[in-house]
Coordinates of C-alpha atoms in Angstrom, one line a residue:
Chain B
X1 CA 118.6 -80.6 -88.5
X2 CA 115.6 -80.7 -91.0
X3 CA 115.7 -79.7 -94.5
X4 CA 113.2 -78.3 -96.7
X5 CA 112.7 -81.1 -99.2
X6 CA 112.0 -78.4 -102.1
X7 CA 115.6 -77.0 -101.4
X8 CA 117.0 -80.6 -102.0
X9 CA 114.9 -80.9 -105.1
X10 CA 116.1 -77.5 -106.4
X11 CA 119.6 -78.3 -105.4
X12 CA 119.7 -81.5 -107.5
X13 CA 118.3 -79.5 -110.5
X14 CA 121.2 -77.1 -110.5
X15 CA 124.3 -78.9 -109.4
X16 CA 126.8 -80.0 -112.2
X17 CA 126.0 -83.7 -113.4
X18 CA 128.6 -85.2 -115.8
X19 CA 128.5 -88.2 -118.0
X20 CA 131.4 -90.0 -119.1
X21 CA 131.1 -92.7 -122.0
X22 CA 133.7 -95.5 -122.1
X23 CA 134.0 -99.0 -123.7
X24 CA 135.2 -101.9 -121.6
X25 CA 138.4 -103.0 -123.0
X26 CA 139.9 -106.5 -123.1
X27 CA 142.6 -105.8 -120.7
X28 CA 140.1 -104.6 -118.1
X29 CA 138.7 -108.1 -117.8
X30 CA 139.8 -110.5 -115.3
X31 CA 140.1 -114.4 -115.1
X32 CA 136.3 -114.7 -114.4
X33 CA 135.4 -112.8 -117.5
X34 CA 134.2 -109.5 -116.2
X35 CA 135.4 -106.2 -115.1
X36 CA 137.7 -106.5 -112.0
X37 CA 136.6 -104.7 -108.8
X38 CA 139.6 -102.4 -108.9
X39 CA 139.0 -101.3 -112.3
X40 CA 135.7 -99.8 -111.3
X41 CA 137.6 -97.3 -109.2
X42 CA 139.7 -96.2 -112.2
X43 CA 136.4 -95.8 -114.2
X44 CA 135.3 -93.5 -111.4
X45 CA 138.4 -91.5 -111.3
X46 CA 137.9 -90.6 -115.0
X47 CA 134.3 -89.7 -114.3
X48 CA 135.7 -87.3 -111.4
X49 CA 138.3 -85.8 -113.8
X50 CA 135.5 -85.0 -116.3
X51 CA 133.4 -83.5 -113.4
X52 CA 136.3 -81.3 -112.2
X53 CA 137.1 -80.1 -115.7
X54 CA 133.6 -79.2 -116.4
X55 CA 133.2 -77.6 -113.0
X56 CA 136.2 -75.3 -114.0
X57 CA 138.5 -77.1 -111.4
X58 CA 141.0 -79.2 -113.2
X59 CA 144.0 -80.4 -111.3
X60 CA 146.4 -77.4 -112.4
X61 CA 143.9 -74.8 -111.3
X62 CA 143.8 -76.4 -107.8
X63 CA 147.4 -76.4 -107.6
X64 CA 147.7 -72.7 -108.9
X65 CA 145.2 -71.8 -106.1
X66 CA 147.6 -73.8 -103.6
X67 CA 145.2 -76.6 -103.1
X68 CA 145.4 -80.3 -103.5
X69 CA 142.5 -82.6 -103.3
X70 CA 142.8 -86.1 -101.6
X71 CA 140.3 -88.9 -101.7
X72 CA 139.8 -90.0 -98.1
X73 CA 136.9 -92.6 -98.3
X74 CA 135.2 -94.6 -101.2
X75 CA 132.2 -96.7 -100.4
X76 CA 131.2 -98.7 -103.5
X77 CA 128.4 -101.3 -104.3
X78 CA 128.9 -103.7 -107.1
X79 CA 125.3 -104.5 -108.3
X80 CA 125.9 -106.0 -111.7
X81 CA 128.9 -107.3 -113.7
X82 CA 130.3 -105.7 -116.8
X83 CA 131.9 -107.3 -119.6
X84 CA 134.2 -106.6 -122.8
X85 CA 132.7 -104.3 -125.2
X86 CA 130.0 -103.0 -122.9
X87 CA 129.3 -99.4 -123.3
X88 CA 129.3 -97.8 -119.9
X89 CA 128.3 -94.3 -118.7
X90 CA 129.8 -92.9 -115.6
X91 CA 127.5 -90.4 -113.9
X92 CA 129.2 -88.0 -111.5
X93 CA 127.3 -85.4 -109.2
X94 CA 127.8 -83.7 -105.7
X95 CA 126.1 -85.3 -102.8
X96 CA 127.1 -82.7 -100.1
X97 CA 129.7 -80.0 -99.3
X98 CA 131.2 -79.1 -95.9
X99 CA 134.0 -76.8 -94.8
X100 CA 137.0 -78.4 -96.2
X101 CA 135.5 -81.8 -97.6
X102 CA 132.6 -82.9 -100.0
X103 CA 131.3 -86.0 -101.4
X104 CA 130.4 -86.9 -105.0
X105 CA 128.0 -89.7 -105.9
X106 CA 129.0 -91.9 -108.9
X107 CA 126.9 -94.2 -110.8
X108 CA 127.9 -96.5 -113.6
X109 CA 125.2 -97.6 -115.9
X110 CA 125.5 -100.2 -118.8
X111 CA 124.1 -99.6 -122.5
X112 CA 120.7 -101.2 -121.3
X113 CA 120.6 -98.6 -118.8
X114 CA 121.0 -100.9 -115.9
X115 CA 122.8 -99.7 -112.8
X116 CA 126.2 -101.6 -112.4
X117 CA 127.9 -99.7 -109.8
X118 CA 127.3 -96.8 -107.5
X119 CA 129.8 -95.1 -105.0
X120 CA 130.0 -92.2 -102.7
X121 CA 133.4 -90.7 -102.8
X122 CA 134.7 -88.3 -100.1
X123 CA 137.3 -85.8 -100.9
X124 CA 139.2 -83.3 -98.6
X125 CA 140.5 -80.0 -99.6
X126 CA 144.2 -79.5 -98.5
X127 CA 146.6 -76.9 -98.5
X128 CA 149.3 -78.0 -101.1
X129 CA 152.2 -76.9 -99.0
X130 CA 151.3 -77.5 -95.6
X131 CA 149.3 -80.8 -96.5
X132 CA 146.7 -80.1 -93.8
X133 CA 142.9 -79.7 -94.5
X134 CA 142.1 -76.2 -95.7
X135 CA 138.6 -74.4 -96.3
X136 CA 137.8 -75.1 -99.9
X137 CA 137.6 -72.3 -102.4
X138 CA 134.2 -70.5 -102.2
X139 CA 133.7 -71.1 -106.0
X140 CA 133.9 -74.7 -105.6
X141 CA 131.5 -74.7 -102.6
X142 CA 129.0 -72.6 -104.7
X143 CA 129.3 -75.2 -107.5
X144 CA 128.8 -78.1 -105.1
X145 CA 125.6 -76.3 -103.7
X146 CA 124.3 -75.7 -107.1
X147 CA 124.6 -71.9 -106.8
X148 CA 127.0 -71.0 -109.7
X149 CA 124.4 -70.0 -112.0
X150 CA 122.4 -67.8 -109.8
X151 CA 122.0 -64.2 -110.3
Chain A
X1 CA 121.0 -108.8 -79.7
X2 CA 123.7 -108.7 -77.0
X3 CA 127.1 -110.4 -76.9
X4 CA 129.2 -111.6 -74.3
X5 CA 132.6 -109.5 -74.9
X6 CA 134.6 -112.6 -73.8
X7 CA 133.3 -114.3 -76.8
X8 CA 134.3 -111.7 -79.2
X9 CA 137.8 -111.7 -77.7
X10 CA 138.0 -115.5 -78.1
X11 CA 136.9 -115.2 -81.8
X12 CA 139.5 -112.5 -82.4
X13 CA 141.9 -115.0 -81.1
X14 CA 140.8 -118.1 -83.2
X15 CA 140.0 -116.7 -86.5
X16 CA 142.4 -117.0 -89.4
X17 CA 144.4 -113.8 -89.9
X18 CA 146.8 -113.4 -92.8
X19 CA 149.5 -111.2 -93.7
X20 CA 150.7 -110.6 -97.2
X21 CA 154.0 -108.8 -97.8
X22 CA 154.4 -106.7 -100.9
X23 CA 156.9 -103.8 -102.3
X24 CA 155.2 -100.8 -104.0
X25 CA 156.3 -100.8 -107.6
X26 CA 157.1 -98.0 -110.1
X27 CA 154.0 -98.5 -112.3
X28 CA 151.6 -98.4 -109.2
X29 CA 152.5 -94.8 -108.7
X30 CA 150.4 -92.2 -110.4
X31 CA 151.1 -88.6 -111.5
X32 CA 151.0 -87.4 -108.0
X33 CA 153.8 -89.6 -106.8
X34 CA 151.8 -91.9 -104.6
X35 CA 149.9 -95.2 -105.2
X36 CA 146.6 -94.7 -106.9
X37 CA 143.3 -95.1 -105.1
X38 CA 142.4 -98.0 -107.4
X39 CA 145.7 -99.9 -106.9
X40 CA 144.8 -100.3 -103.3
X41 CA 141.9 -102.6 -104.4
X42 CA 144.2 -104.7 -106.2
X43 CA 146.4 -104.9 -103.0
X44 CA 143.3 -106.0 -101.0
X45 CA 142.5 -108.8 -103.5
X46 CA 145.9 -110.1 -103.2
X47 CA 145.5 -110.2 -99.5
X48 CA 142.1 -112.0 -99.8
X49 CA 143.5 -114.7 -102.2
X50 CA 146.1 -115.5 -99.7
X51 CA 143.3 -115.6 -97.0
X52 CA 141.2 -117.9 -99.0
X53 CA 144.2 -120.2 -99.8
X54 CA 145.2 -120.5 -96.2
X55 CA 141.7 -120.9 -95.2
X56 CA 141.5 -123.9 -97.4
X57 CA 139.2 -122.3 -100.0
X58 CA 141.0 -121.2 -103.2
X59 CA 139.1 -120.5 -106.1
X60 CA 139.1 -123.9 -107.6
X61 CA 137.6 -125.5 -104.5
X62 CA 134.9 -123.0 -104.4
X63 CA 134.0 -124.0 -107.9
X64 CA 134.2 -127.7 -107.4
X65 CA 131.6 -127.3 -104.7
X66 CA 129.4 -125.4 -107.1
X67 CA 130.0 -121.9 -105.5
X68 CA 131.4 -118.6 -106.7
X69 CA 132.0 -115.6 -104.5
X70 CA 130.9 -112.0 -105.6
X71 CA 132.2 -109.1 -103.8
X72 CA 129.2 -106.8 -103.3
X73 CA 130.6 -103.8 -101.4
X74 CA 134.0 -102.2 -100.5
X75 CA 134.2 -99.4 -97.9
X76 CA 137.6 -98.1 -98.0
X77 CA 139.3 -95.3 -96.0
X78 CA 142.7 -93.8 -97.4
X79 CA 144.7 -92.7 -94.1
X80 CA 148.3 -92.2 -95.4
X81 CA 149.8 -92.2 -98.8
X82 CA 152.3 -95.0 -100.2
X83 CA 155.2 -94.5 -102.1
X84 CA 157.5 -96.4 -104.5
X85 CA 159.7 -98.9 -102.5
X86 CA 157.4 -98.9 -99.5
X87 CA 157.1 -102.4 -97.9
X88 CA 153.5 -102.9 -97.3
X89 CA 151.7 -105.6 -95.3
X90 CA 148.2 -106.4 -96.0
X91 CA 146.3 -107.9 -93.0
X92 CA 143.1 -109.8 -93.7
X93 CA 140.8 -111.3 -91.1
X94 CA 137.0 -112.2 -90.9
X95 CA 134.8 -109.3 -89.4
X96 CA 131.3 -111.2 -89.4
X97 CA 129.5 -114.2 -91.2
X98 CA 125.9 -114.5 -92.0
X99 CA 123.9 -117.1 -94.0
X100 CA 125.2 -116.5 -97.6
X101 CA 127.5 -113.5 -97.0
X102 CA 130.4 -112.5 -94.9
X103 CA 132.6 -109.5 -94.3
X104 CA 136.4 -109.2 -94.1
X105 CA 138.4 -106.4 -92.5
X106 CA 141.6 -105.5 -94.3
X107 CA 144.2 -103.2 -93.2
X108 CA 147.4 -102.1 -95.0
X109 CA 150.5 -101.1 -92.9
X110 CA 153.7 -99.6 -94.3
X111 CA 157.2 -100.5 -93.2
X112 CA 157.0 -98.1 -90.0
X113 CA 153.9 -100.0 -88.9
X114 CA 151.6 -96.9 -89.8
X115 CA 148.2 -97.8 -91.0
X116 CA 147.7 -96.5 -94.6
X117 CA 144.5 -98.1 -95.8
X118 CA 141.7 -100.0 -94.1
X119 CA 138.6 -101.5 -95.7
X120 CA 135.6 -103.7 -95.0
X121 CA 134.7 -106.1 -97.9
X122 CA 131.3 -107.7 -98.1
X123 CA 131.1 -111.0 -100.1
X124 CA 128.2 -113.2 -101.1
X125 CA 128.5 -116.9 -101.6
X126 CA 126.5 -117.6 -104.9
X127 CA 125.4 -120.9 -106.5
X128 CA 127.8 -121.1 -109.5
X129 CA 125.3 -122.3 -111.9
X130 CA 122.0 -120.3 -111.0
X131 CA 124.0 -117.4 -109.9
X132 CA 121.8 -116.9 -106.9
X133 CA 122.7 -116.4 -103.3
X134 CA 123.4 -119.6 -101.5
X135 CA 124.0 -120.6 -98.0
X136 CA 127.7 -120.9 -97.5
X137 CA 129.7 -124.1 -96.9
X138 CA 129.6 -125.1 -93.3
X139 CA 133.3 -125.4 -93.2
X140 CA 133.8 -122.0 -94.2
X141 CA 131.2 -120.6 -91.8
X142 CA 133.1 -122.4 -88.9
X143 CA 136.4 -120.8 -90.2
X144 CA 134.8 -117.4 -90.3
X145 CA 133.5 -117.9 -86.8
X146 CA 136.9 -119.2 -85.4
X147 CA 135.6 -122.7 -84.7
X148 CA 137.7 -124.6 -87.1
X149 CA 140.3 -125.7 -84.7
X150 CA 137.9 -126.9 -81.9
X151 CA 137.5 -130.5 -80.7
Chain E
X1 CA 184.7 -104.0 -135.9
X2 CA 186.1 -107.2 -134.5
X3 CA 186.2 -107.8 -130.8
X4 CA 188.5 -110.1 -128.9
X5 CA 186.0 -112.5 -127.4
X6 CA 187.9 -112.6 -124.1
X7 CA 187.0 -109.1 -123.7
X8 CA 183.4 -109.9 -124.0
X9 CA 183.7 -112.5 -121.5
X10 CA 185.3 -110.4 -119.0
X11 CA 182.7 -107.8 -119.6
X12 CA 179.9 -110.3 -118.9
X13 CA 181.5 -111.0 -115.6
X14 CA 182.0 -107.6 -114.4
X15 CA 178.8 -105.8 -115.5
X16 CA 176.2 -105.4 -112.9
X17 CA 173.4 -108.0 -113.4
X18 CA 170.3 -107.6 -110.9
X19 CA 167.6 -110.2 -109.9
X20 CA 164.2 -109.0 -108.8
X21 CA 161.9 -111.6 -107.3
X22 CA 157.9 -111.2 -107.6
X23 CA 155.0 -113.2 -107.2
X24 CA 152.2 -113.4 -110.1
X25 CA 149.2 -111.8 -108.5
X26 CA 145.4 -112.3 -109.3
X27 CA 144.8 -109.1 -110.9
X28 CA 147.6 -109.7 -113.3
X29 CA 145.9 -112.6 -115.0
X30 CA 143.8 -112.0 -118.0
X31 CA 140.7 -113.7 -119.3
X32 CA 142.9 -116.4 -120.7
X33 CA 144.0 -117.4 -117.2
X34 CA 147.7 -116.2 -117.8
X35 CA 149.6 -113.0 -117.4
X36 CA 148.6 -110.4 -119.8
X37 CA 151.2 -109.5 -122.5
X38 CA 151.3 -105.8 -121.3
X39 CA 152.0 -106.7 -117.7
X40 CA 155.3 -108.3 -118.6
X41 CA 156.4 -104.6 -119.6
X42 CA 155.6 -103.6 -115.9
X43 CA 157.6 -106.4 -114.6
X44 CA 160.5 -105.5 -116.8
X45 CA 160.3 -101.8 -115.6
X46 CA 160.5 -103.1 -112.0
X47 CA 163.6 -105.1 -113.0
X48 CA 165.1 -101.9 -114.4
X49 CA 164.3 -100.0 -111.4
X50 CA 166.0 -102.4 -109.1
X51 CA 169.1 -102.3 -111.7
X52 CA 169.2 -98.4 -111.7
X53 CA 169.0 -98.2 -107.9
X54 CA 171.9 -100.9 -107.4
X55 CA 173.9 -99.2 -110.2
X56 CA 173.8 -96.1 -108.1
X57 CA 171.4 -94.3 -110.6
X58 CA 168.1 -94.0 -109.1
X59 CA 165.7 -91.7 -110.9
X60 CA 166.4 -88.6 -108.5
X61 CA 170.0 -88.9 -109.2
X62 CA 169.5 -88.6 -112.9
X63 CA 167.4 -85.7 -112.2
X64 CA 169.8 -83.9 -110.2
X65 CA 172.6 -84.5 -112.8
X66 CA 170.0 -82.9 -115.3
X67 CA 169.3 -86.0 -117.0
X68 CA 166.2 -87.9 -118.0
X69 CA 166.1 -91.5 -119.6
X70 CA 163.7 -92.5 -122.1
X71 CA 162.8 -95.9 -123.3
X72 CA 162.9 -95.8 -127.1
X73 CA 162.5 -99.5 -128.0
X74 CA 161.4 -102.7 -126.6
X75 CA 161.8 -106.0 -128.4
X76 CA 160.3 -108.6 -126.3
X77 CA 159.7 -112.4 -127.0
X78 CA 156.9 -114.4 -125.0
X79 CA 158.3 -117.9 -124.8
X80 CA 156.0 -119.5 -122.0
X81 CA 152.8 -118.3 -120.1
X82 CA 153.0 -117.4 -116.6
X83 CA 150.1 -117.9 -114.0
X84 CA 148.7 -116.7 -110.9
X85 CA 151.0 -117.6 -107.8
X86 CA 154.0 -118.3 -110.1
X87 CA 157.4 -117.1 -108.7
X88 CA 159.0 -115.3 -111.2
X89 CA 162.8 -113.7 -111.2
X90 CA 163.5 -110.6 -113.5
X91 CA 167.1 -110.7 -114.6
X92 CA 168.5 -107.4 -115.9
X93 CA 172.0 -106.8 -117.3
X94 CA 173.6 -104.2 -119.7
X95 CA 173.9 -105.4 -123.3
X96 CA 175.6 -102.6 -124.9
X97 CA 176.3 -98.9 -124.4
X98 CA 176.8 -96.1 -126.9
X99 CA 177.3 -92.4 -126.8
X100 CA 173.8 -91.3 -125.6
X101 CA 171.9 -94.7 -125.6
X102 CA 172.4 -98.0 -124.2
X103 CA 170.6 -101.2 -124.1
X104 CA 169.6 -103.6 -121.2
X105 CA 168.7 -107.4 -121.8
X106 CA 166.0 -108.6 -119.4
X107 CA 164.9 -112.1 -118.9
X108 CA 162.1 -113.5 -116.6
X109 CA 162.3 -117.0 -115.4
X110 CA 159.7 -119.0 -113.4
X111 CA 160.2 -121.0 -110.4
X112 CA 161.3 -124.1 -112.4
X113 CA 164.2 -122.0 -113.8
X114 CA 162.1 -121.9 -117.3
X115 CA 162.8 -118.8 -119.5
X116 CA 159.4 -117.2 -119.8
X117 CA 160.1 -113.7 -121.4
X118 CA 163.2 -112.1 -122.9
X119 CA 163.5 -108.4 -123.9
X120 CA 165.9 -106.1 -125.2
X121 CA 165.4 -102.6 -124.1
X122 CA 166.9 -99.5 -125.6
X123 CA 167.1 -96.3 -123.6
X124 CA 168.3 -92.7 -124.6
X125 CA 169.7 -90.4 -122.1
X126 CA 168.4 -86.9 -122.6
X127 CA 169.0 -83.4 -121.2
X128 CA 166.1 -82.9 -118.8
X129 CA 165.8 -79.4 -119.7
X130 CA 166.3 -79.4 -123.6
X131 CA 164.8 -83.0 -123.8
X132 CA 167.4 -83.8 -126.4
X133 CA 169.8 -86.6 -126.5
X134 CA 172.8 -85.9 -124.4
X135 CA 176.2 -87.9 -123.8
X136 CA 175.3 -90.2 -120.8
X137 CA 177.3 -89.5 -117.4
X138 CA 180.8 -91.1 -117.4
X139 CA 180.1 -93.3 -114.4
X140 CA 177.1 -94.8 -116.1
X141 CA 179.1 -95.6 -119.1
X142 CA 181.6 -97.2 -117.0
X143 CA 179.1 -99.2 -115.1
X144 CA 177.4 -100.4 -118.4
X145 CA 180.7 -101.5 -119.7
X146 CA 181.8 -103.2 -116.4
X147 CA 184.6 -100.9 -115.6
X148 CA 183.2 -99.6 -112.4
X149 CA 185.2 -101.7 -110.0
X150 CA 188.5 -101.4 -111.6
X151 CA 191.4 -99.6 -110.1
Chain U
X1 CA 162.8 -113.9 -153.4
X2 CA 161.7 -111.0 -155.4
X3 CA 158.3 -109.5 -155.3
X4 CA 156.4 -107.5 -157.8
X5 CA 155.8 -103.9 -156.3
X6 CA 152.6 -103.8 -157.9
X7 CA 151.4 -106.7 -155.9
X8 CA 152.3 -105.2 -152.7
X9 CA 150.6 -102.0 -153.6
X10 CA 147.3 -103.9 -154.4
X11 CA 147.7 -105.9 -151.3
X12 CA 148.1 -102.9 -149.1
X13 CA 144.8 -101.5 -150.7
X14 CA 142.8 -104.6 -150.0
X15 CA 143.7 -105.8 -146.6
X16 CA 141.7 -104.8 -143.5
X17 CA 142.9 -101.8 -141.8
X18 CA 141.2 -100.8 -138.6
X19 CA 141.2 -97.7 -136.5
X20 CA 140.3 -97.5 -132.8
X21 CA 139.8 -94.2 -131.1
X22 CA 140.7 -93.8 -127.2
X23 CA 141.1 -91.1 -124.8
X24 CA 144.2 -91.2 -122.6
X25 CA 142.8 -91.4 -118.9
X26 CA 144.2 -90.2 -115.7
X27 CA 145.0 -93.6 -114.3
X28 CA 147.3 -94.4 -117.4
X29 CA 149.6 -91.6 -116.6
X30 CA 152.9 -92.5 -114.6
X31 CA 154.9 -90.4 -112.1
X32 CA 156.6 -88.7 -115.4
X33 CA 153.4 -87.3 -116.5
X34 CA 152.9 -89.2 -119.6
X35 CA 151.5 -92.7 -120.7
X36 CA 153.5 -95.6 -119.3
X37 CA 155.3 -97.9 -121.6
X38 CA 153.4 -100.9 -120.6
X39 CA 150.2 -99.1 -121.2
X40 CA 150.8 -98.7 -124.9
X41 CA 150.7 -102.6 -125.1
X42 CA 147.4 -102.6 -123.7
X43 CA 146.2 -99.9 -126.3
X44 CA 147.7 -102.2 -128.9
X45 CA 145.7 -105.3 -127.7
X46 CA 142.5 -103.0 -127.9
X47 CA 143.4 -102.2 -131.5
X48 CA 143.9 -105.9 -132.3
X49 CA 140.7 -106.9 -130.7
X50 CA 138.9 -104.4 -133.0
X51 CA 140.7 -106.0 -135.8
X52 CA 139.8 -109.4 -135.2
X53 CA 136.3 -108.3 -134.7
X54 CA 136.0 -106.6 -138.0
X55 CA 137.8 -109.3 -139.6
X56 CA 135.3 -111.9 -138.3
X57 CA 137.5 -113.7 -136.1
X58 CA 136.5 -112.6 -132.5
X59 CA 138.2 -114.7 -129.9
X60 CA 134.8 -116.9 -129.5
X61 CA 135.2 -118.0 -133.3
X62 CA 138.8 -119.0 -132.9
X63 CA 137.7 -121.0 -130.1
X64 CA 134.7 -122.7 -131.8
X65 CA 137.2 -123.7 -134.8
X66 CA 139.5 -125.3 -132.1
X67 CA 142.1 -122.5 -132.2
X68 CA 143.8 -120.2 -130.0
X69 CA 146.0 -117.3 -130.9
X70 CA 149.3 -116.5 -128.9
X71 CA 151.4 -113.4 -129.3
X72 CA 155.0 -114.5 -129.5
X73 CA 156.9 -111.3 -130.2
X74 CA 156.2 -107.4 -130.0
X75 CA 158.7 -105.0 -131.4
X76 CA 157.7 -101.6 -130.3
X77 CA 159.0 -98.1 -131.0
X78 CA 158.2 -95.2 -128.6
X79 CA 158.5 -92.0 -130.7
X80 CA 156.5 -89.4 -128.8
X81 CA 155.1 -89.3 -125.5
X82 CA 151.2 -89.0 -124.9
X83 CA 149.5 -87.1 -122.1
X84 CA 146.1 -87.3 -120.2
X85 CA 143.4 -86.1 -122.4
X86 CA 145.0 -86.8 -125.6
X87 CA 142.9 -88.3 -128.4
X88 CA 144.6 -91.4 -129.8
X89 CA 143.9 -93.5 -132.7
X90 CA 145.4 -97.2 -133.0
X91 CA 145.7 -98.1 -136.7
X92 CA 146.1 -102.0 -137.2
X93 CA 146.7 -103.8 -140.4
X94 CA 148.3 -107.1 -141.6
X95 CA 152.0 -106.9 -142.3
X96 CA 152.5 -110.6 -143.4
X97 CA 151.1 -114.1 -143.1
X98 CA 152.9 -117.5 -143.0
X99 CA 151.6 -121.0 -142.4
X100 CA 150.9 -120.9 -138.8
X101 CA 151.9 -117.1 -138.0
X102 CA 151.2 -113.7 -139.0
X103 CA 152.3 -110.4 -138.1
X104 CA 150.3 -107.2 -137.7
X105 CA 151.5 -103.6 -138.0
X106 CA 150.1 -101.1 -135.3
X107 CA 150.6 -97.5 -135.3
X108 CA 149.2 -95.0 -132.7
X109 CA 148.5 -91.3 -133.6
X110 CA 147.7 -88.4 -131.6
X111 CA 145.0 -85.7 -132.2
X112 CA 147.5 -83.7 -134.3
X113 CA 148.2 -86.6 -136.5
X114 CA 151.8 -87.2 -135.2
X115 CA 153.2 -90.9 -134.8
X116 CA 153.5 -91.6 -131.3
X117 CA 154.1 -95.5 -131.2
X118 CA 154.6 -98.1 -133.9
X119 CA 155.0 -102.0 -133.3
X120 CA 155.0 -105.2 -135.2
X121 CA 153.3 -107.9 -133.4
X122 CA 153.9 -111.5 -134.4
X123 CA 151.0 -114.1 -133.5
X124 CA 151.0 -117.8 -133.9
X125 CA 147.7 -119.9 -134.5
X126 CA 147.6 -122.7 -132.1
X127 CA 145.6 -125.7 -131.9
X128 CA 143.5 -125.1 -128.6
X129 CA 143.6 -128.6 -127.6
X130 CA 147.3 -129.6 -128.2
X131 CA 148.6 -126.3 -127.6
X132 CA 150.8 -126.7 -130.7
X133 CA 151.3 -124.4 -133.8
X134 CA 148.7 -125.2 -136.2
X135 CA 148.1 -123.9 -139.9
X136 CA 145.7 -121.0 -139.7
X137 CA 142.3 -121.1 -141.1
X138 CA 142.1 -120.6 -144.8
X139 CA 139.6 -117.7 -144.3
X140 CA 142.1 -115.9 -142.0
X141 CA 145.0 -116.4 -144.4
X142 CA 143.0 -114.9 -147.1
X143 CA 142.0 -112.0 -145.2
X144 CA 145.5 -111.3 -143.9
X145 CA 146.5 -111.3 -147.8
X146 CA 143.7 -109.0 -149.0
X147 CA 141.9 -111.7 -151.1
X148 CA 138.8 -111.7 -149.1
X149 CA 136.7 -109.9 -151.3
X150 CA 137.9 -111.3 -154.7
X151 CA 135.7 -113.1 -157.1

C-alpha cells in the first residue's frame, strides 16, 4: 500500500491535536525521586480525556450512541525522567483509524520542551451491550482522518 | 542469526520464573468498574520486584554494585478486564538479554487461569553515578540466560 | 448516660472483627522511603470492604436495599512508618452505632505486631435515591451491636 | 487560658494562607463516580507542599537544617462529593503552633465556592538524624504565628 506523502502532511495539519498542561505532584514521585512508570499512563489517560472532549466524544456521548471504547494496547517509551514541580504538556493526536479501532499518538514534554515520554495507544470501539467490536461512528472516523472541517 | 530450538527450550526451563499473587482491591477499580489501565503497570512492577528479589538482585544490591536499572519501554496488551476481588497471578520471566539491556515477559492471569494482560518490559542497566548505560553484571546476565545453576 | 461495663465487654466479644492481610508494594512508597499518608486510607478502605463482605453487606446488597453508605469523617493517627515488603494486618471492628450513622475502629499492625496506624471512621447510611440520611437496616444495626448471633 | 480575640483576628490576617488550584482527573474517580476518600489526602499534601514552599521551608531546606517533618494526625470531614472535571481550590493556613508540633487547617472548595472537604493536619518537627521530636526552627514558628513580617 503506497501513500501520497502530501496526503499525510495534509492529514497531520487537519486532525485534532490537544495539549493538556499538568504539574507533577509530590504523591506522583516514587522512592527513586522521579515520576513512577505507572503514573505516566494516568497522565496519558488525562490527555485522552481532553482529546475526546474536544473531539465532541466525551464518555457519556459514546454511551448514548451505544458504544464503549476499550484500550487494547499501549506501547510506551520512557525517554527522560520527570520530577516534582515539573510542568508537563501532554500532546495527543490521532495516528491512524481503522474500521473498529484507532490509534492515538501521545507525547509528554517538560517545561524545557524536552520529550520525556511517547506512546502509541490502540483503542477499540465496542458495542456497549454486546461488548463486541463494532464499526466506529462515522463522525469519529472523519475526525480521526482530519476530515471534520472540510466543506 | 539462527538458533537451535533445543537451546531455547532448555533456556525456558532453566531461567527464573516468578509468580506473584495479589487480590484486586476496591481503590484499584475505576469508574467503569474494572481495573484501570495504569494500575496494571503497578501490578507488573510488583511482579518485577519479586523477580529481582528472587534473582538475588534487589534494588539495594544493584546500588551497592554501582548500578541502577531504568525501564525504557513497556509494550502492554489488555486482553481481559479484571474486577474487584479477582485473584491475580503475575508471572515474570526473562525474554532476552543484551549487553546493557534486557527484556522481561510478564503475564497476568485471573483465578480462572485466563490471560488478562501481557507485557514486554525493556530495562537498561546504568552506571548509578554517570547515569549512562553500562554492561550488566555477569551474574545477572547468567541468570537471564538460565545459566546460573550450571556446574 | 451510664453503661454497664459488662455490656461493653460482651459487645466487644460478639461484634464482627475482621483481619485483612496485605504486603506493602513498591508503588505505595513515597520519596521518603515509607508508605505515603494517603495510601493508608486505601488500606483502611480495603479493610472495610472485607468487613462489609463478612457482615453480609457488600456494596451490591446495600444498593438492592436502596441504600448507599458515605464516609463523612476519618480521624487517623500515624504512629509508626511502614516500608516496602512489610506484612500488614488491617483490623476492623464496630465502635458504635446510631440511627443513620455508625463508626468503625480500624488499626494497622506490622509483622512484628506493632501498631502503625489507627483510625475512627464515621459512615452515614443514605437513601440511594434521595441521597438523604436514612435509618440503617435493622440487620446492620444488630450486627454493629453484636446481636446478630443471639437467639 | 483566655485569649484576646483581637489577637486571634490579627493573627489570622498575617499568617500565610495559600491556594492551590487543581482539576479532578479521570483516574481519581472511583467506582461510585466521585473522588475516592484517599485521594483527598493526596490533594491536601499537594496543598501543604505549596504552603511549605511559599513559607520558605521546602523539603530540602528542612533537611539542610537537620529537620524532618512527620504528619501524625489527620482529621478530615467529607462534606460534598467531587467529580471529574471539577476545578478545586485547596486552601492551607496555620491553625496553631507548639514547641515541636503545629497544625494546619486545610479546606477544599469546588468551582462554585462550596466547601467539599476540611481537615486539620498535625505535624511534628523531628531531628532528621535521631528521629526524635525537636523544637522547630524559630523562623518557622514565627511564620506559623504570623510574625514573620513584623519589624
